[in-house]
Short mmCIF file of C-alpha atoms in Angstrom, two decimals:
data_model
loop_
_atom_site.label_atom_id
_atom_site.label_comp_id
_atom_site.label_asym_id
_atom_site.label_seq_id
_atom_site.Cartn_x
_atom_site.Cartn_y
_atom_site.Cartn_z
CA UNK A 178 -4.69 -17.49 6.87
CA UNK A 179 -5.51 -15.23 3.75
CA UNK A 180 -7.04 -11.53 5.31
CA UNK A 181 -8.13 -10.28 2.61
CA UNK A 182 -8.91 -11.95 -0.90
CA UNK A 183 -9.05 -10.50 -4.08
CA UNK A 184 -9.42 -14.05 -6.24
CA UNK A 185 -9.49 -12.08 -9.67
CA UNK A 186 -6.15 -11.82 -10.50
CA UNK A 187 -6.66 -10.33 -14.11
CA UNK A 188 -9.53 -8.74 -15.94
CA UNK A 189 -9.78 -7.61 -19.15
CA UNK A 190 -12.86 -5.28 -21.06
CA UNK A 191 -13.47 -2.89 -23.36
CA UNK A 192 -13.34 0.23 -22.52
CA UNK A 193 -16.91 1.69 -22.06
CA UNK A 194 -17.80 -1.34 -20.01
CA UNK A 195 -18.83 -1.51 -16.33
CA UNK A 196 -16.30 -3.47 -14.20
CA UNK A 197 -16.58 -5.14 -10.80
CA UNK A 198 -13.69 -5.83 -8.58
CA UNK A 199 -14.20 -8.40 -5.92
CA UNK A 200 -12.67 -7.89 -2.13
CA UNK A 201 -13.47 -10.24 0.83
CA UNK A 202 -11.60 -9.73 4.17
CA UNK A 203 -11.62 -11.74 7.42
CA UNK A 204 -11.32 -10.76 10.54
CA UNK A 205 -12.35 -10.83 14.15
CA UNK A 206 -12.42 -6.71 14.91
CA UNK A 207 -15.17 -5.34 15.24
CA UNK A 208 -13.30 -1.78 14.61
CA UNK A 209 -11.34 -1.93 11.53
CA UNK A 210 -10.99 -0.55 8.33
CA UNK A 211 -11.06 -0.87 4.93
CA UNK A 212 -9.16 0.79 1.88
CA UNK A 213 -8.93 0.93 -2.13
CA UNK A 214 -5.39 1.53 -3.72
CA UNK A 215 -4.92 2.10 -7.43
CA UNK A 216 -1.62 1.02 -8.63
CA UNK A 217 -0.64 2.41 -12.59
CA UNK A 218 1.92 1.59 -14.32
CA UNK A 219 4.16 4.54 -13.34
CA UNK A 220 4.50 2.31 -9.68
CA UNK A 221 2.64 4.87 -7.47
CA UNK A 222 0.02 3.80 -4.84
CA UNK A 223 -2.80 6.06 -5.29
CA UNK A 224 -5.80 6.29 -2.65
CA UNK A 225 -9.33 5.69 -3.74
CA UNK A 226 -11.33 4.97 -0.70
CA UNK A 227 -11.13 4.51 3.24
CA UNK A 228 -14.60 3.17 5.04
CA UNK A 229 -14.48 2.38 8.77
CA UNK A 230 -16.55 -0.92 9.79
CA UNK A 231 -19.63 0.73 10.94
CA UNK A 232 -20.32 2.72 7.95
CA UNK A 233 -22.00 0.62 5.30
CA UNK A 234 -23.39 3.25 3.15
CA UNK A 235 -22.53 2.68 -0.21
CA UNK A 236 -20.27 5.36 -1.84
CA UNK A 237 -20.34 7.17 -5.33
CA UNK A 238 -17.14 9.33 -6.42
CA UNK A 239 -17.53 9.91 -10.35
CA UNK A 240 -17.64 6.53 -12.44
CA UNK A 241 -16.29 4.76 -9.07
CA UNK A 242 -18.48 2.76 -6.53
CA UNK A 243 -18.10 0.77 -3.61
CA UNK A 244 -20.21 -1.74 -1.83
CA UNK A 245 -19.51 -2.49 1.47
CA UNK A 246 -21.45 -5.50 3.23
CA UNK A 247 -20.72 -6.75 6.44
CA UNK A 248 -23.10 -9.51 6.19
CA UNK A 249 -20.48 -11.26 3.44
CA UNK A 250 -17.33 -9.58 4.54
CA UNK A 251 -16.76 -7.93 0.94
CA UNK A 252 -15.95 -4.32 0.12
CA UNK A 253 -16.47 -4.40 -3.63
CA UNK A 254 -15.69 -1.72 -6.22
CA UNK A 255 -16.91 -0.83 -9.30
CA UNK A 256 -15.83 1.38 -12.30
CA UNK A 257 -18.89 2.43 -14.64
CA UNK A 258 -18.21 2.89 -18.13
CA UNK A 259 -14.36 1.93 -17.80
CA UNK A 260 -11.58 4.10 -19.66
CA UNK A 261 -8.43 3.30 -20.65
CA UNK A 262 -6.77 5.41 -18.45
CA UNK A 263 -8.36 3.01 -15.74
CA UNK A 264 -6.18 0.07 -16.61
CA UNK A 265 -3.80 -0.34 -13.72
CA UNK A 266 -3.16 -2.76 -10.99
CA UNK A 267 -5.91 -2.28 -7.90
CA UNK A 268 -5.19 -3.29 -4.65
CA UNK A 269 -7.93 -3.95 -1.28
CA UNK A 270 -6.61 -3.69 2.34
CA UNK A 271 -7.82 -4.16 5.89
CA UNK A 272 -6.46 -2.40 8.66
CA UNK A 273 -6.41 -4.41 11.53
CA UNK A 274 -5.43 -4.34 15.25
CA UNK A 275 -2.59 -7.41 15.73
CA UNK A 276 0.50 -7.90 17.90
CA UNK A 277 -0.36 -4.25 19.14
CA UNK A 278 0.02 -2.56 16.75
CA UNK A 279 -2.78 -1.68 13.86
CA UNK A 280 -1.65 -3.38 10.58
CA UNK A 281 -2.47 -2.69 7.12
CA UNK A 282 -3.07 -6.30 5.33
CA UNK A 283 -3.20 -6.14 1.75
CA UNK A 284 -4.40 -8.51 -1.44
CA UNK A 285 -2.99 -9.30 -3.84
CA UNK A 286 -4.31 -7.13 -6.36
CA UNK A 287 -6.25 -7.49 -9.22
CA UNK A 288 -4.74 -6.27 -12.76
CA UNK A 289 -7.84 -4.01 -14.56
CA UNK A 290 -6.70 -3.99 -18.41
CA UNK A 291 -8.95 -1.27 -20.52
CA UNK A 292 -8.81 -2.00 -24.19
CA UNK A 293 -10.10 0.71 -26.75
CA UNK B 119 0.72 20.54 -1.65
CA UNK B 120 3.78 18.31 -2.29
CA UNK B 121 3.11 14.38 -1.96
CA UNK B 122 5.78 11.89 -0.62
CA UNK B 123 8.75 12.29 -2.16
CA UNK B 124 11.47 9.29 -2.87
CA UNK B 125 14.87 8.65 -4.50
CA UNK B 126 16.52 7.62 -6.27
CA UNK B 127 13.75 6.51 -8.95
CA UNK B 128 15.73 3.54 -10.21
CA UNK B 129 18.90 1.80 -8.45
CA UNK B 130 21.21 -0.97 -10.08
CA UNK B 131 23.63 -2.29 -8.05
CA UNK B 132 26.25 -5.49 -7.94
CA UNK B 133 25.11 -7.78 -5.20
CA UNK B 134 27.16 -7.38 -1.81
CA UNK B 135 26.93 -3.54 -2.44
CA UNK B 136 25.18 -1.08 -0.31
CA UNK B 137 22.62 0.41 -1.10
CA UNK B 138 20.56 3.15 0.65
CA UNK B 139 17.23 5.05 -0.10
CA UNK B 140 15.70 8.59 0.65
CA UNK B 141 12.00 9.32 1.63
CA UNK B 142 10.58 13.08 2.68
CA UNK B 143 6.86 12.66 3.93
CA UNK B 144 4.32 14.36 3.24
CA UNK B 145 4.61 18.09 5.52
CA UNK B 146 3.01 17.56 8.84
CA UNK B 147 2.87 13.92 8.50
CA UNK B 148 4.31 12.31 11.61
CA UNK B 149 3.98 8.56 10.66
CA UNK B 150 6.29 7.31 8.19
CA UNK B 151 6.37 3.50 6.55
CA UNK B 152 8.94 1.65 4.21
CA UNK B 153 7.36 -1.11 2.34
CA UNK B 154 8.64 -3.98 0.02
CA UNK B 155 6.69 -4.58 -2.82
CA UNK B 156 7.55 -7.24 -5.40
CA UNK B 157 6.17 -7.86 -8.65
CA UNK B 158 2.71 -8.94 -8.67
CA UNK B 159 2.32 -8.91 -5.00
CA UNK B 160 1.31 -5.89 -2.61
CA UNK B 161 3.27 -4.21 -0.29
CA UNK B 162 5.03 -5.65 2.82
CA UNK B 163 5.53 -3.27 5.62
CA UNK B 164 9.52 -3.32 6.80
CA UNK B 165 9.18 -0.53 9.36
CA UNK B 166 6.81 1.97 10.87
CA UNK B 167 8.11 5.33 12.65
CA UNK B 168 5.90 7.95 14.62
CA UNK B 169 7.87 10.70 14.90
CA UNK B 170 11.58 9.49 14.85
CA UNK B 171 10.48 6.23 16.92
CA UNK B 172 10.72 3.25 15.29
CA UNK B 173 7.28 1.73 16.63
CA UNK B 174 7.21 -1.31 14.28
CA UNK B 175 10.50 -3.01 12.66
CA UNK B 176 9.07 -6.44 13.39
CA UNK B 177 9.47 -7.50 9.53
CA UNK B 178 12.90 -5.31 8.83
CA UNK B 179 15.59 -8.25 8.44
CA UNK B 180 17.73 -6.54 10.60
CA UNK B 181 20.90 -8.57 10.00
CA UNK B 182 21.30 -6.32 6.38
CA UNK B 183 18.73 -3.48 6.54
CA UNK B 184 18.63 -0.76 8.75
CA UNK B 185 16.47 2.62 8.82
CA UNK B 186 16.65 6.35 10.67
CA UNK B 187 14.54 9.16 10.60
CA UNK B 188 16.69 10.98 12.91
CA UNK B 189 14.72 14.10 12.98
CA UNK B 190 10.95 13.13 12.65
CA UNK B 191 10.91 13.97 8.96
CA UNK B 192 12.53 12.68 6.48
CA UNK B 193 14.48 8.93 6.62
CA UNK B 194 16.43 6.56 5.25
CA UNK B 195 16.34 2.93 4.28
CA UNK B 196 19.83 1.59 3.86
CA UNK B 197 20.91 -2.75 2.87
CA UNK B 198 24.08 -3.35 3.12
CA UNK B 199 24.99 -5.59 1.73
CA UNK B 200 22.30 -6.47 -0.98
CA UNK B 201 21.55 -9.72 -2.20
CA UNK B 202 20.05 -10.69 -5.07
CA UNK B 203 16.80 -11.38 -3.43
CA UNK B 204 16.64 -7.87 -2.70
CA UNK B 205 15.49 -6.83 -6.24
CA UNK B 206 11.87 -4.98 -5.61
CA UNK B 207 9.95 -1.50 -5.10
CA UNK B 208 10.83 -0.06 -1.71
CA UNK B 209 7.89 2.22 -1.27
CA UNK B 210 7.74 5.30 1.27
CA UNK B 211 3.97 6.21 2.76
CA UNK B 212 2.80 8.38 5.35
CA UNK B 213 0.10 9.48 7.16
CA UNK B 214 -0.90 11.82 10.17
CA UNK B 215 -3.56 12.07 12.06
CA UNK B 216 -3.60 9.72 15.51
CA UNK B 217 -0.59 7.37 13.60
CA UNK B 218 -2.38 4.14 15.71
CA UNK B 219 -2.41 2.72 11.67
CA UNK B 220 -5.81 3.70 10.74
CA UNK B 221 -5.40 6.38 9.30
CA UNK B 222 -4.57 6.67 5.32
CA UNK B 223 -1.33 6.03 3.76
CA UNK B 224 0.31 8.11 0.95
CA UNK B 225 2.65 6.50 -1.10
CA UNK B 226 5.17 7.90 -2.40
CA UNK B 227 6.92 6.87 -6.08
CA UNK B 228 8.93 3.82 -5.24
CA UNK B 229 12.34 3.50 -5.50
CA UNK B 230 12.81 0.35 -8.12
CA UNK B 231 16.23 -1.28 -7.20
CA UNK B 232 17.97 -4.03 -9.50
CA UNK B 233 20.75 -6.46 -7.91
CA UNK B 234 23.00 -8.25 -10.04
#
């Protein structure tokens, strides 16, 4: 079964334009962990965000958001007033406790394409 | 302070070939992971080391790759021989703190290897 879901594969905008990405996990922890990667096309994984499952404040960093709700198992993320330099591939994964050992499960990503 | 370092960049090789990779961690990092990534999919973890213990090979097809990070630092991904299948990004993280795979990964650039 699917841990974690991102179900837009592409999305495309114009730059200047607010942008939602959609992430919805599943699991049984009630400990676990949750993280944003940005991808660009140069290859490297870049860290945006880690949140722990008993923090659901929402979180601000510049033009980037995230919404964490338990109640829907989604840890969403948002770019306000998108920029070009945005466009890259942006991956959500859970970190989860299985077969002993804590794994990181990851989506499959959901392309963010800027246009000027 | 340095990030994760990897090479080669870029590796083209005739199937049957060996092949083998290079990752240095970030300094003080004792957890080390080599991940699989190919295209439009996210990263597959091959093998997890705390220190220079192997704690998690479970996915690492043993029967053609093998890994060593002799010293606790820096290690090693090596296929021999490579298959055509074997065409991906081989990514390099780490991370420090407790290393029970909660805490945040940095990747490093990815080593993109070709098999013909």
């Amino acid at each position: 079964a699917q841990k974690v879901t991102q179900a837009q594969t592409e999305i495309s905008v114009v730059e200047k334009e607010d942008v939602t990405l959609d992430c919805v996990y599943e699991t049984r922890d009630t400990t676990y962990y949750l993280f944003w990667y940005k991808q660009p096309p140069s290859g490297e994984l870049v860290f945006l965000i880690r949140r722990n499952s008993f923090d659901e404040q929402n979180e601000i960093s510049g033009r980037y958001s995230w919404n964490f709700q338990k109640s829907t198992s989604s840890f969403n993320f948002t770019i306000t007033a998108s920029q070009v330099v945005d466009s890259a591939v942006y991956f959500c994964a859970l970190s989860e406790f299985m077969d002993s050992n804590y794994q990181l499960i990851w989506g499959a990503g959901t392309k963010l394409i800027i246009k000027p | 302070e340095a990030g994760v370092v990897q090479s080669p960049r870029y590796k083209i090789i005739e199937k049957k070939q060996p092949v083998a990779f290079w990752c240095n961690p970030i300094s003080g990092h004792n957890t080390l992971y080599w991940y699989l990534q190919n295209l439009g999919q996210g990263p597959e973890l091959l093998i997890r080391y705390e220190n220079e213990e192997a704690v998690d090979d479970s996915q690492l097809p043993k029967d053609r790759f093998s890994a060593e990070r002799l010293k606790g630092v820096d290690s090693t991904l090596k296929i021999q021989p490579a298959e055509l299948g074997d065409s991906a990004v081989y990514l390099c993280a780490s991370s420090g703190g407790t290393g029970i795979g909660t805490d945040t990964q940095y990747f490093g650039p990815g080593t993109r290897l070709t098999v013909l």
